[in-house]
Coordinates of C-alpha atoms (C1' of nucleotides) in Angstrom, one line a residue:
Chain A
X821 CA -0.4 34.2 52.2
X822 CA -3.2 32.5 50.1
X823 CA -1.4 29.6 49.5
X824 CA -1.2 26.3 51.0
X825 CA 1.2 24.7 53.3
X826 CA 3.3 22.7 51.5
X827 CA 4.1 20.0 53.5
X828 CA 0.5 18.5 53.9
X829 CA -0.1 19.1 50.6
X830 CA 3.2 16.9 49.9
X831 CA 2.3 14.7 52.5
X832 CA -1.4 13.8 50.7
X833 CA 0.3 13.3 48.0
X834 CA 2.0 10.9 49.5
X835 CA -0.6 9.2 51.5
X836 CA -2.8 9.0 48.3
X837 CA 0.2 6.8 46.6
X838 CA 0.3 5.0 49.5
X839 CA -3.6 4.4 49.0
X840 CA -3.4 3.4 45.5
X841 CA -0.5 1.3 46.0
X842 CA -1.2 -2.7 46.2
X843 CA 1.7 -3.2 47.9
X844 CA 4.7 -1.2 50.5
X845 CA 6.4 1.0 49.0
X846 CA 10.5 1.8 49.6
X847 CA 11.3 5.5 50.7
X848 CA 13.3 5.9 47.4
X849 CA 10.0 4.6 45.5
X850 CA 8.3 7.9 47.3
X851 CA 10.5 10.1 46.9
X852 CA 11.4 9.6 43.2
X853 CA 8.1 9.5 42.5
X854 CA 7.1 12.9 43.7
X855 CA 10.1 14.4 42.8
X856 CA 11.7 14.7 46.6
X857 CA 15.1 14.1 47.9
X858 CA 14.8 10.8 50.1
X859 CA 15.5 12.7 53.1
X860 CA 12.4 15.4 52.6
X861 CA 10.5 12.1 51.5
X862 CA 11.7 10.3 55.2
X863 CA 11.0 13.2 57.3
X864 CA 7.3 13.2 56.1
X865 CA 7.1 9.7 55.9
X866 CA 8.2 9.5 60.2
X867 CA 5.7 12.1 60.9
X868 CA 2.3 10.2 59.2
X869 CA 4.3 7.2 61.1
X870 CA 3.8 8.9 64.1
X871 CA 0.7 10.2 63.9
X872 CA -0.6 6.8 63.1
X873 CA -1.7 7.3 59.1
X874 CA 0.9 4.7 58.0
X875 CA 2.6 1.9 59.3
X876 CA 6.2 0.5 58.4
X877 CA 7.1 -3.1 57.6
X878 CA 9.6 -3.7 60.4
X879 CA 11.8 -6.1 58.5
X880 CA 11.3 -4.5 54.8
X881 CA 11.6 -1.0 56.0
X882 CA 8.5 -0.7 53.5
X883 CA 5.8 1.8 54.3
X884 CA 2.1 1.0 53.9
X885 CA -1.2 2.8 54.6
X886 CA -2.8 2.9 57.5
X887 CA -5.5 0.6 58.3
X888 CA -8.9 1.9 59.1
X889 CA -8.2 5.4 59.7
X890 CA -10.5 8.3 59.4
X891 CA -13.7 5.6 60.0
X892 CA -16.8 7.4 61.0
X893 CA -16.0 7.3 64.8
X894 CA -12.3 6.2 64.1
X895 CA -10.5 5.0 67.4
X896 CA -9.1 7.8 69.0
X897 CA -5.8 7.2 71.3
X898 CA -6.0 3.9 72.5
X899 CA -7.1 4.0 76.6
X900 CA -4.5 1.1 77.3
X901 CA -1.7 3.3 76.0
X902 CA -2.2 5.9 77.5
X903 CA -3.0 4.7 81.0
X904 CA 0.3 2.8 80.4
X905 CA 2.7 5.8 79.7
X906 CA 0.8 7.9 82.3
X907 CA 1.7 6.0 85.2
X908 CA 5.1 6.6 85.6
X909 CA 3.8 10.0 86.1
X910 CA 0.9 9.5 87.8
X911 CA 2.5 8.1 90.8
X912 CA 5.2 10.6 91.8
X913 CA 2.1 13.1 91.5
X914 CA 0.1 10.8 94.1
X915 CA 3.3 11.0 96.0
X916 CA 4.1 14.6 95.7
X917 CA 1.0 16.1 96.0
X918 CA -0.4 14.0 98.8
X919 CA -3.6 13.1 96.9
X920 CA -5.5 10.9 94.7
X921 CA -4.6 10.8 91.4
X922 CA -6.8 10.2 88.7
X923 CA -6.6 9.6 84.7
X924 CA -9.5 10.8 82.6
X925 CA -10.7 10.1 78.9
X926 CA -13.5 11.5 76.7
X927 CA -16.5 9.9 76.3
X928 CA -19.3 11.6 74.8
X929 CA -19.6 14.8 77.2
X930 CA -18.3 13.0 79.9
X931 CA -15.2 11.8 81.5
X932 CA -14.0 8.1 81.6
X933 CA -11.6 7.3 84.4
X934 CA -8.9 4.7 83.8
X935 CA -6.5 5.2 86.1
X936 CA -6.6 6.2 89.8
X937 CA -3.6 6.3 91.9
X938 CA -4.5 5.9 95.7
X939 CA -3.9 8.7 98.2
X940 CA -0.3 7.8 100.2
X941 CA -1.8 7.8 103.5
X942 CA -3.7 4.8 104.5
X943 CA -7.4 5.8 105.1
X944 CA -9.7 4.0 103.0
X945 CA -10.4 4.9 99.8
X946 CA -12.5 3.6 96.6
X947 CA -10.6 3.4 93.4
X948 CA -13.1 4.3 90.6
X949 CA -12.0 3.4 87.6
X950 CA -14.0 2.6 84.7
X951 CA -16.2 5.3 86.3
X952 CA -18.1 7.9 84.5
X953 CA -17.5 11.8 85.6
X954 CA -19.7 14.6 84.8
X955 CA -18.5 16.9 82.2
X956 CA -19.7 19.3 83.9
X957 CA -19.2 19.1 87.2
X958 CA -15.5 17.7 87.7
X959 CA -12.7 19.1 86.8
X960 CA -11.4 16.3 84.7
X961 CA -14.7 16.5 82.9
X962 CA -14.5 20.4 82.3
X963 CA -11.2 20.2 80.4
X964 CA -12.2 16.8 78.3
X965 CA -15.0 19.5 77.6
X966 CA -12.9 22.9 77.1
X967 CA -10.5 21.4 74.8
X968 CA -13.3 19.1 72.8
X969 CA -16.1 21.2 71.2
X970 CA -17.3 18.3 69.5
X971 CA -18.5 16.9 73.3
X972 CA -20.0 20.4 74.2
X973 CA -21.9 20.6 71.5
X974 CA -25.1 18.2 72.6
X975 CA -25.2 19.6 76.1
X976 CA -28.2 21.6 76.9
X977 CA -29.4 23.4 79.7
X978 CA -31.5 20.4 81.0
X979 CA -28.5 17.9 80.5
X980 CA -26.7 20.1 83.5
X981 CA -27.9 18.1 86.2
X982 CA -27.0 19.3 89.8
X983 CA -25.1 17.6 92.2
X984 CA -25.0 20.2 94.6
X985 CA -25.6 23.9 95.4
X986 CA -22.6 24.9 93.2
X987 CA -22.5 22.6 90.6
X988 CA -22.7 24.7 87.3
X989 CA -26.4 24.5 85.9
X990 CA -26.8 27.2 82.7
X991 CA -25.0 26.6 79.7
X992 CA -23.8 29.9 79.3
X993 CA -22.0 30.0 83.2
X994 CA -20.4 26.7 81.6
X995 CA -19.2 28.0 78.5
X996 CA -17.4 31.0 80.4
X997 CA -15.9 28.7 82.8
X998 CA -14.7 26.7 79.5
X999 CA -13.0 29.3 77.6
X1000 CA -11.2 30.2 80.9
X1001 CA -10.2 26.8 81.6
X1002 CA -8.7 27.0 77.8
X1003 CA -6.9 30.1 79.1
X1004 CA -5.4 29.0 82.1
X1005 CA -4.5 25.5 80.9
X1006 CA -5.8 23.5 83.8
X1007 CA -9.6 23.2 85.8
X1008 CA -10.7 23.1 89.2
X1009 CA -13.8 21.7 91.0
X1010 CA -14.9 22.8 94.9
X1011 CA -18.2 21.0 95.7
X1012 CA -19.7 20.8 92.4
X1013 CA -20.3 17.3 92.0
X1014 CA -20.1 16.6 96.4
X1015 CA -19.8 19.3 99.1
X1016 CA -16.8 18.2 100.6
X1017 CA -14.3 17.9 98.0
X1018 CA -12.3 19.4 95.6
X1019 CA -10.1 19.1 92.0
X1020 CA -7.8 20.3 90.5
X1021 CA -7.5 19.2 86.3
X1022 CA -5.0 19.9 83.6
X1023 CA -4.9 18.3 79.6
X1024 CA -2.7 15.7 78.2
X1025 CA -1.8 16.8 75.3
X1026 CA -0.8 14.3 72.3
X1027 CA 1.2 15.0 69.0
X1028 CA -0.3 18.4 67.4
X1029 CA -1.7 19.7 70.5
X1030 CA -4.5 17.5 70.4
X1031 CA -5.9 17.0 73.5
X1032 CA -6.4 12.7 74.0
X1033 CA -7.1 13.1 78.3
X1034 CA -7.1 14.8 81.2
X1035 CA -5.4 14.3 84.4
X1036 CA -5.9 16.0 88.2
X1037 CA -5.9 15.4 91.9
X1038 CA -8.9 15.4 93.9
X1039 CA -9.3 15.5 97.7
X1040 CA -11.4 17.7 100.5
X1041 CA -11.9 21.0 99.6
X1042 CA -9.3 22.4 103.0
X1043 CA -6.5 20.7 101.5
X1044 CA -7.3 21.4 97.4
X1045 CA -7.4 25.1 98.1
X1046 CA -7.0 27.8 100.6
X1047 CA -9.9 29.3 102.8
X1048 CA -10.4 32.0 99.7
X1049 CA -11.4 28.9 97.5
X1050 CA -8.5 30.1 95.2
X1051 CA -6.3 26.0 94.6
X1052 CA -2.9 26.0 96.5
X1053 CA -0.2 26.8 94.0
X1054 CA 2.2 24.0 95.1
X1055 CA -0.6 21.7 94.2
X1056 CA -1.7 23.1 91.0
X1057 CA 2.0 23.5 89.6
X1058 CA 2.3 20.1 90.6
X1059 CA -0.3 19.2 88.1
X1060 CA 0.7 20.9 85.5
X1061 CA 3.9 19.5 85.5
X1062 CA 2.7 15.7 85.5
X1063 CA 0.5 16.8 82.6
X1064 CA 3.3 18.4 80.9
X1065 CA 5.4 15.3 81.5
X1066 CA 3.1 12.9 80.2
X1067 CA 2.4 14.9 77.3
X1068 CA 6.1 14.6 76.7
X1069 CA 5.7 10.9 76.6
X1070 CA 3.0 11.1 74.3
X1071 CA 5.4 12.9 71.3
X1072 CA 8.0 10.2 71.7
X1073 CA 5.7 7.3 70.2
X1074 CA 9.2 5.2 69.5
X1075 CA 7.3 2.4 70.1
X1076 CA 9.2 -1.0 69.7
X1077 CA 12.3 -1.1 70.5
Chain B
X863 CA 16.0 16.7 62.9
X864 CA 15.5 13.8 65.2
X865 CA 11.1 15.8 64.8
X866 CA 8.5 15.4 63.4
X867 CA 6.7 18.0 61.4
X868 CA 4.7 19.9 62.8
X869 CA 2.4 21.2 60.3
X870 CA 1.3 18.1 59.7
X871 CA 1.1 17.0 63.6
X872 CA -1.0 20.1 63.6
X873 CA -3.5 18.8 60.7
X874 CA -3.6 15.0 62.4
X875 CA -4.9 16.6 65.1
X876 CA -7.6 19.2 63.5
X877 CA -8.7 16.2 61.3
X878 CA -8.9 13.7 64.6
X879 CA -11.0 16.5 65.9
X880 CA -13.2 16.9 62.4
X881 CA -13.9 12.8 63.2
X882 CA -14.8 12.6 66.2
X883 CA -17.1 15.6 66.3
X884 CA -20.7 14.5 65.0
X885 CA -21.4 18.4 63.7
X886 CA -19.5 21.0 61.7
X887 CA -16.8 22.9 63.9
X888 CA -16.1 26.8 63.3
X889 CA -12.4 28.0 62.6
X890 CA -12.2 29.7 66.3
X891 CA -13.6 26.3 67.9
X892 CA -11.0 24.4 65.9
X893 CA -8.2 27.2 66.7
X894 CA -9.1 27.2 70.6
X895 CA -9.0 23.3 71.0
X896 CA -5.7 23.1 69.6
X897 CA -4.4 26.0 71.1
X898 CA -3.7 27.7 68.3
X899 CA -4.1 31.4 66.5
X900 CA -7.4 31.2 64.2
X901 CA -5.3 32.9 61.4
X902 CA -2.6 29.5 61.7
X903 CA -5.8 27.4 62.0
X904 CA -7.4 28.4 59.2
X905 CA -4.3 28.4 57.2
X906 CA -4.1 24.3 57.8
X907 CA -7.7 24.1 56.9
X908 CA -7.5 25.7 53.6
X909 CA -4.9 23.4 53.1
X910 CA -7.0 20.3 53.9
X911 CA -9.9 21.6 52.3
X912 CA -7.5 22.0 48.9
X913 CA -6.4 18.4 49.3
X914 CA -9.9 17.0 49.8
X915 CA -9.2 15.5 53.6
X916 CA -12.3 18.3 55.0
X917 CA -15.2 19.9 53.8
X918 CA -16.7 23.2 54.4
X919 CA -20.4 24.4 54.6
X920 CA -20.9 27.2 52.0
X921 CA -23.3 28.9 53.8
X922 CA -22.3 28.4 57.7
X923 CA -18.8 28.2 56.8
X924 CA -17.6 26.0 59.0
X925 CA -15.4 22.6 58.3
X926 CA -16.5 19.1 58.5
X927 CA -14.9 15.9 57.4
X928 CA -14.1 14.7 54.0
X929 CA -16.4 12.0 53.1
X930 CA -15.2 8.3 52.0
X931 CA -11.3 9.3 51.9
X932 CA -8.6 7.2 52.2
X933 CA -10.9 4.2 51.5
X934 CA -9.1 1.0 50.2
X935 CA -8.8 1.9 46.8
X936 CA -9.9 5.4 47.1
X937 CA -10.6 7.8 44.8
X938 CA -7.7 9.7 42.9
X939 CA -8.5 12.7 40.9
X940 CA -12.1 12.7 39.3
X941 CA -11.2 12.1 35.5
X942 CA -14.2 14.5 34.1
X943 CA -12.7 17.2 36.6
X944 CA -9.0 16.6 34.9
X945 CA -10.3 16.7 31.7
X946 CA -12.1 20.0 31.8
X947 CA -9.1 21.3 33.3
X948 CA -6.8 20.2 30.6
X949 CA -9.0 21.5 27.6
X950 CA -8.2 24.8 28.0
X951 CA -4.5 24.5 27.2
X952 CA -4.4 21.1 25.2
X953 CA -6.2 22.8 22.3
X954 CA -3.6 25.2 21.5
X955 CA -0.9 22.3 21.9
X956 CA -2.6 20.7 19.2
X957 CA -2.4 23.8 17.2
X958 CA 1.0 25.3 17.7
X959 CA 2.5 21.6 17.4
X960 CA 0.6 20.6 14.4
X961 CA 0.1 17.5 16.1
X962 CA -2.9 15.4 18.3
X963 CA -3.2 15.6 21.7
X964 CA -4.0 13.3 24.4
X965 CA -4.6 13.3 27.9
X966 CA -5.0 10.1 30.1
X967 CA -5.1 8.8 33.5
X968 CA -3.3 5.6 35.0
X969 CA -5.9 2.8 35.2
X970 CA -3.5 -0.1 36.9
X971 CA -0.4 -0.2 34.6
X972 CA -1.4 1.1 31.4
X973 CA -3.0 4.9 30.2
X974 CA -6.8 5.5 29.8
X975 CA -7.2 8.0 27.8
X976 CA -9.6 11.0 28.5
X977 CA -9.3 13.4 26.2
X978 CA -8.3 14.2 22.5
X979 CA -7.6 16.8 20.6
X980 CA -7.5 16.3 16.6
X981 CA -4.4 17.3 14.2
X982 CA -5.1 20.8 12.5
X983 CA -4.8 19.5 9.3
X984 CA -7.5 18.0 7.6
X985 CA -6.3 14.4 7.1
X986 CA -8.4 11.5 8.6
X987 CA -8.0 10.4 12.3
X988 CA -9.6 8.3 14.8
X989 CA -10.0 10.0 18.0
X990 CA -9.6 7.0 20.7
X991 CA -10.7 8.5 23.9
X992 CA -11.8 5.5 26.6
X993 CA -8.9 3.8 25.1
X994 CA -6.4 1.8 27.1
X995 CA -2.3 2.3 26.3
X996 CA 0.3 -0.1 27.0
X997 CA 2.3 1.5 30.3
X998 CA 5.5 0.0 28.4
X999 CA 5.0 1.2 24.7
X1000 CA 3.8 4.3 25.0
X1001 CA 4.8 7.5 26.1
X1002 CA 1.8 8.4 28.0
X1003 CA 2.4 5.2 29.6
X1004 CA 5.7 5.5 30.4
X1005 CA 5.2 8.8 32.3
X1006 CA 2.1 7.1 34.6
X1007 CA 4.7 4.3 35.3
X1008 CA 7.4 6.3 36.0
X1009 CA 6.0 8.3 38.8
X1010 CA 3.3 5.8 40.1
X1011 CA 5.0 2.7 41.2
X1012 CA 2.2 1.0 42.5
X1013 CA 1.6 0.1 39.0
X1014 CA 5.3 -1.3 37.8
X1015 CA 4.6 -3.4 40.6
X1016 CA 3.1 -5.7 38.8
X1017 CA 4.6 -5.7 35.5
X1018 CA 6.0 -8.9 34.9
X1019 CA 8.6 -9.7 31.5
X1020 CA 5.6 -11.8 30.3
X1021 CA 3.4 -8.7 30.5
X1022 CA 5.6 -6.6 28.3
X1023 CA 3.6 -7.2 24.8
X1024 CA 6.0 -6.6 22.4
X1025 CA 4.1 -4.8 19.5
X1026 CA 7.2 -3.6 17.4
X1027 CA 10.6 -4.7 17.3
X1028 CA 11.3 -1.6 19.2
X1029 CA 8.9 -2.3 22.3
X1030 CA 11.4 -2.3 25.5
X1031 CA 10.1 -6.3 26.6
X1032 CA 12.8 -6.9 29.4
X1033 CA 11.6 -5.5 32.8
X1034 CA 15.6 -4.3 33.0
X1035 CA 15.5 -1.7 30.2
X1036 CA 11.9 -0.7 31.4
X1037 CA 13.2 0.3 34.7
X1038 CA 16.2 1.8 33.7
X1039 CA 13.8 3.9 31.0
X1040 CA 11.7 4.9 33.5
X1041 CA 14.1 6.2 35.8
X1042 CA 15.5 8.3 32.7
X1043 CA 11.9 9.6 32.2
X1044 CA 11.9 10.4 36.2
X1045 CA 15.3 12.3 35.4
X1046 CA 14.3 14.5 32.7
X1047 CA 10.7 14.9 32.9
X1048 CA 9.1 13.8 29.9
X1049 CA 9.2 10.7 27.6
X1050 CA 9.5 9.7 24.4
X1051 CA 7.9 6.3 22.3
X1052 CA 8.8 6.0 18.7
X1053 CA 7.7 3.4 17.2
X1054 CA 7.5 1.1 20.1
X1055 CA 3.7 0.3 19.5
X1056 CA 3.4 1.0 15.9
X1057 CA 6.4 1.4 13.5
X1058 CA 5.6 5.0 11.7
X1059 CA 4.3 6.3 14.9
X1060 CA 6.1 8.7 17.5
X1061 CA 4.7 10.4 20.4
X1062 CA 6.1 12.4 23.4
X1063 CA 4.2 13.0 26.4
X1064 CA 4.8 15.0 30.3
X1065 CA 3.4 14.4 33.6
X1066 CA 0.5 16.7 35.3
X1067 CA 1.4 17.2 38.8
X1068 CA -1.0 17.9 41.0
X1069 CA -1.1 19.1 44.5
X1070 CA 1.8 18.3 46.2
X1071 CA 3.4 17.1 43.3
X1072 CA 1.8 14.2 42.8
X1073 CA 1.3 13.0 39.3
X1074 CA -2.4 12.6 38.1
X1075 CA -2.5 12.2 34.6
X1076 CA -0.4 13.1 31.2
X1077 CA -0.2 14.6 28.4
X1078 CA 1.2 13.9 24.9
X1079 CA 1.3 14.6 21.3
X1080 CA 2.1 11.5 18.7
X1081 CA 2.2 11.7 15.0
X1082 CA 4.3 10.4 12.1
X1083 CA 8.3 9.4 13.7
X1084 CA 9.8 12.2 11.3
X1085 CA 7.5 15.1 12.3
X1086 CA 8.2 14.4 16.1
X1087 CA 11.9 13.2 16.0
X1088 CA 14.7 14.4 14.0
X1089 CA 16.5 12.0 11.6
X1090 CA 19.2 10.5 14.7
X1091 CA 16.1 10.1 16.3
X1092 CA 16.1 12.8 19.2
X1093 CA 12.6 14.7 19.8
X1094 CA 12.5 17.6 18.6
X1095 CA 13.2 20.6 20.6
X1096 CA 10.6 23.0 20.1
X1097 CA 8.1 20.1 20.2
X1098 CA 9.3 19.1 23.6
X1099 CA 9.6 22.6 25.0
X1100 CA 5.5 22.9 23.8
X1101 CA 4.5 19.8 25.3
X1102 CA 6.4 20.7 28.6
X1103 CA 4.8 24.2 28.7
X1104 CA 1.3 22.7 28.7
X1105 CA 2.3 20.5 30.9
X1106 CA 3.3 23.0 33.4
X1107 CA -0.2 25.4 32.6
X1108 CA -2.1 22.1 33.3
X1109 CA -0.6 21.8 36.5
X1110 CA -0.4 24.7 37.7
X1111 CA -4.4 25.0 36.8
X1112 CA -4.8 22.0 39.2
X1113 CA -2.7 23.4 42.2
X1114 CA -5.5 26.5 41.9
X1115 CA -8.7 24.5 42.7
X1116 CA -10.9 27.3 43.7
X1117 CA -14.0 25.9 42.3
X1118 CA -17.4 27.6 42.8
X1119 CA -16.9 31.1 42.5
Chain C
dG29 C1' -28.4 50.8 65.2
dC30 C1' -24.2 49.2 67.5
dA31 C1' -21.2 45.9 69.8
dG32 C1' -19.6 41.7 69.6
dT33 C1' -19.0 38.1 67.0
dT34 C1' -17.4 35.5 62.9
dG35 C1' -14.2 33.9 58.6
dT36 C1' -10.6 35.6 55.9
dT37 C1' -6.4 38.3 54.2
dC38 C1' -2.0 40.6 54.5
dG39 C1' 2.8 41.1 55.8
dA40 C1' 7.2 40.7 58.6
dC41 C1' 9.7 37.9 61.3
dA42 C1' 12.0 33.8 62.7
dA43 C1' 11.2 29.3 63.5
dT44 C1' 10.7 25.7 60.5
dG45 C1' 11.3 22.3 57.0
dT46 C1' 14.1 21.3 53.3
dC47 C1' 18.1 19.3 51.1
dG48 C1' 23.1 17.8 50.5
dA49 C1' 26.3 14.9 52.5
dC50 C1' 27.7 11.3 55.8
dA51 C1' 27.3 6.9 58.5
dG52 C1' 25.5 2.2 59.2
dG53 C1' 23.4 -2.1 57.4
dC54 C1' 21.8 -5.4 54.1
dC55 C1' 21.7 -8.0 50.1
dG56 C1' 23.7 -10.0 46.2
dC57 C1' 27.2 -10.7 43.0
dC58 C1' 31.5 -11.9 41.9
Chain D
dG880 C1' 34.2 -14.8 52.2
dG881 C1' 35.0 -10.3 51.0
dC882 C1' 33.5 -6.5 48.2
dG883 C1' 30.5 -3.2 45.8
dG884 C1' 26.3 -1.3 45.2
dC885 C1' 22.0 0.3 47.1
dC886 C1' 19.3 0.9 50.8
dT887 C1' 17.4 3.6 55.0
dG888 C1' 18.1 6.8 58.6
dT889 C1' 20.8 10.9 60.7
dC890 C1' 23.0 15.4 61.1
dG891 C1' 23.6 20.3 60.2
dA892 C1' 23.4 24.9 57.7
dC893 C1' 20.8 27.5 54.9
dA894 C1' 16.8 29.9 53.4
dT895 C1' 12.4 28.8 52.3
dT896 C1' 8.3 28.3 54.7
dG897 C1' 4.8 28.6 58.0
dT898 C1' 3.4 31.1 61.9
dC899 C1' 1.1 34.8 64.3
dG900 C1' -0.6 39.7 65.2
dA901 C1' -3.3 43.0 63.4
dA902 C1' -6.7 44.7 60.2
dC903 C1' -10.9 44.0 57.1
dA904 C1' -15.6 42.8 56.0
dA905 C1' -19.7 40.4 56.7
dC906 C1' -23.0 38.6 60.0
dT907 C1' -25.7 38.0 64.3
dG908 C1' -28.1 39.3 68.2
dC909 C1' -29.0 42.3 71.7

DNA sequence: GCAGTTGTTCGACAATGTCGACAGGCCGCC
DNA sequence: GGCGGCCTGTCGACATTGTCGAACAACTGC
């Protein structure tokens, strides 16, 4: 098929008349102008909506281009959001699972926490958010890593520093460990970044498949997984189902009620 | 269908990838991060490639941002590109018409023209390329307006020069004109910026079906228009045709063999 | 040299987007 | 104030469209 998909050539086209327009433009404006029934026009018009190219005049109805998209280093989902919509999810996990809970984002090839939901027993515990995980050598790291090649790319062999005996030092042991994380869909972590404890890791996915986070359970390595070092099943589907739910959450942008 | 598209999700996300990574990406690094077939990958790249939002590395091949898109006032469709393009098929226009040819581009409301082709005859003309066209009494105009209405934006009924008692001066009858020219696909001027002159001109759609330019013939009113004043046929079918070939040349942008 | 990549093309299937018609809301004109 | 036109957004059926597996050729690095 050596042609192009359609509807992102129709939707530049649109975008560009967005650009060159001075002011909002009505969906019947759009649509007469590239020759489009309104409701073609509309669906393509709610998609770049959602995916953040344009923006809508809530009283007008108009649509109008985007502001500062595409920047060198353009934002990429907004942390506050998505620490918002993940905590209804978060804490049943916590809750569920019987662990700590913790949120991730990318930065650079390393993991940014923002959200930490406390263990439900009551021994004491550290929440670290704001924190900065190794990409490495935690799981929440390895699949900001797997499903971001853009991160990957500047770590060299040296850059691997080891936390402990296990932690994962050659870049080629890494990229293996990558590419089966991308299989599998989630990570773990036993003792790679401290002896005695253990993660489990699996992506938040936004709109297109994009990966925008990460999120996981960490505890000591007895309770993550089972004497073989292979993670508990209960605890990993667990997870994968928080991740999946937030992920859900993050394709419903119907922001504004 | 309460969704949004997902072939464009799909590209917000590959370009948000493209964005934030500081170096070219490959096709399977692209596919694998958004969990999708490199064949499906590289179909959406192509497409973004076509449209201008990506670049690819001749020799390495692989894709990296567009540079300085979507820019406040960013570039439409390089006017030295459009009118190498259009040569090819406004020549023999010009010569199975009988009449001159133009070509222009929309340069806020009114036609810039870009190219010219002269009348086969031998009679004295005037070829006005760099010139700028009324968008309300002129065909060429008429066809920018109709399908970009950023620029009728601004048209005011003070704006609307008349130049002939013919010239449409109410903003009313322009819109009503223009929606006609929408309709059918091509318009026609006679007289309406200089009494013994006619002219009828087509849009030239580009990708996505977004207009870029158009192109027209004018001469004397009875050589384009029958006595009641209706274009003639075979004129219009000629001008239409090259409109079409013109198009269809810029939907097939496989430059640099 | 071969084995493992890579980017690209082709074709068939069915999932997807398109488009006509309907409902709800707003403005403006009578 | 009520009415008519025009607007945006929604729903559903159809078929066009995009997707994905497999095959091809060119390239790289053991």
């Amino acid at each position: 098929m050596p042609g192009s998909i359609q509807s992102i050539e129709r939707a530049a086209a649109i975008l560009e008349l967005l650009a060159a327009a001075p002011v909002p433009l009505r969906v019947s404006e759009i649509g007469s102008a590239v020759q489009l029934p309104r409701a073609t026009a509309h669906g393509i018009l709610r998609t770049m909506l959602d995916v953040g190219w344009i923006e809508q005049d809530r009283v007008s109805g108009k649509y109008l281009i985007g502001e500062g998209r595409f920047a060198p280093g353009g934002r990429q989902v907004d942390p506050n959001e998505l620490r918002a919509r993940s905590m209804n999810w978060a804490d049943p996990l916590a809750a569920r699972s019987g662990e700590a809970v913790r949120v991730a984002v990318p930065e650079g090839p390393a993991a940014r926490v923002i959200h930490y939901v406390f263990r439900p027993d009551h021994s004491t515990q550290k929440a670290d958010v704001g924190a900065l995980l190794p990409g490495h050598a935690s799981a929440l790291g390895k699949v900001l890593l797997a499903f971001r090649p853009s991160a990957g790319q500047a770590l060299t062999d040296q850059a691997l520093t080891p936390y402990t005996s296990r932690t994962l030092t050659t870049r080629s042991r890494l990229t293996s460990e990558l590419a089966q994380v991308r299989r599998q869909g989630w990570a773990v972590e036993q003792g790679e970044r401290q002896m005695d404890l253990a993660a489990l890791a699996a992506p938040l996915t936004g709109l297109g498949g994009l990966v925008v986070g990460a999120v996981g359970i960490h505890g000591a390595v007895d309770r993550i997984c089972d004497p073989n070092g292979v993670p508990r099943p209960r605890l990993l589907a667990l997870v994968q189902e928080c991740s999946r739910a937030i992920g859900r959450e993050l394709h419903t942008p119907r922001t504004q009620a």
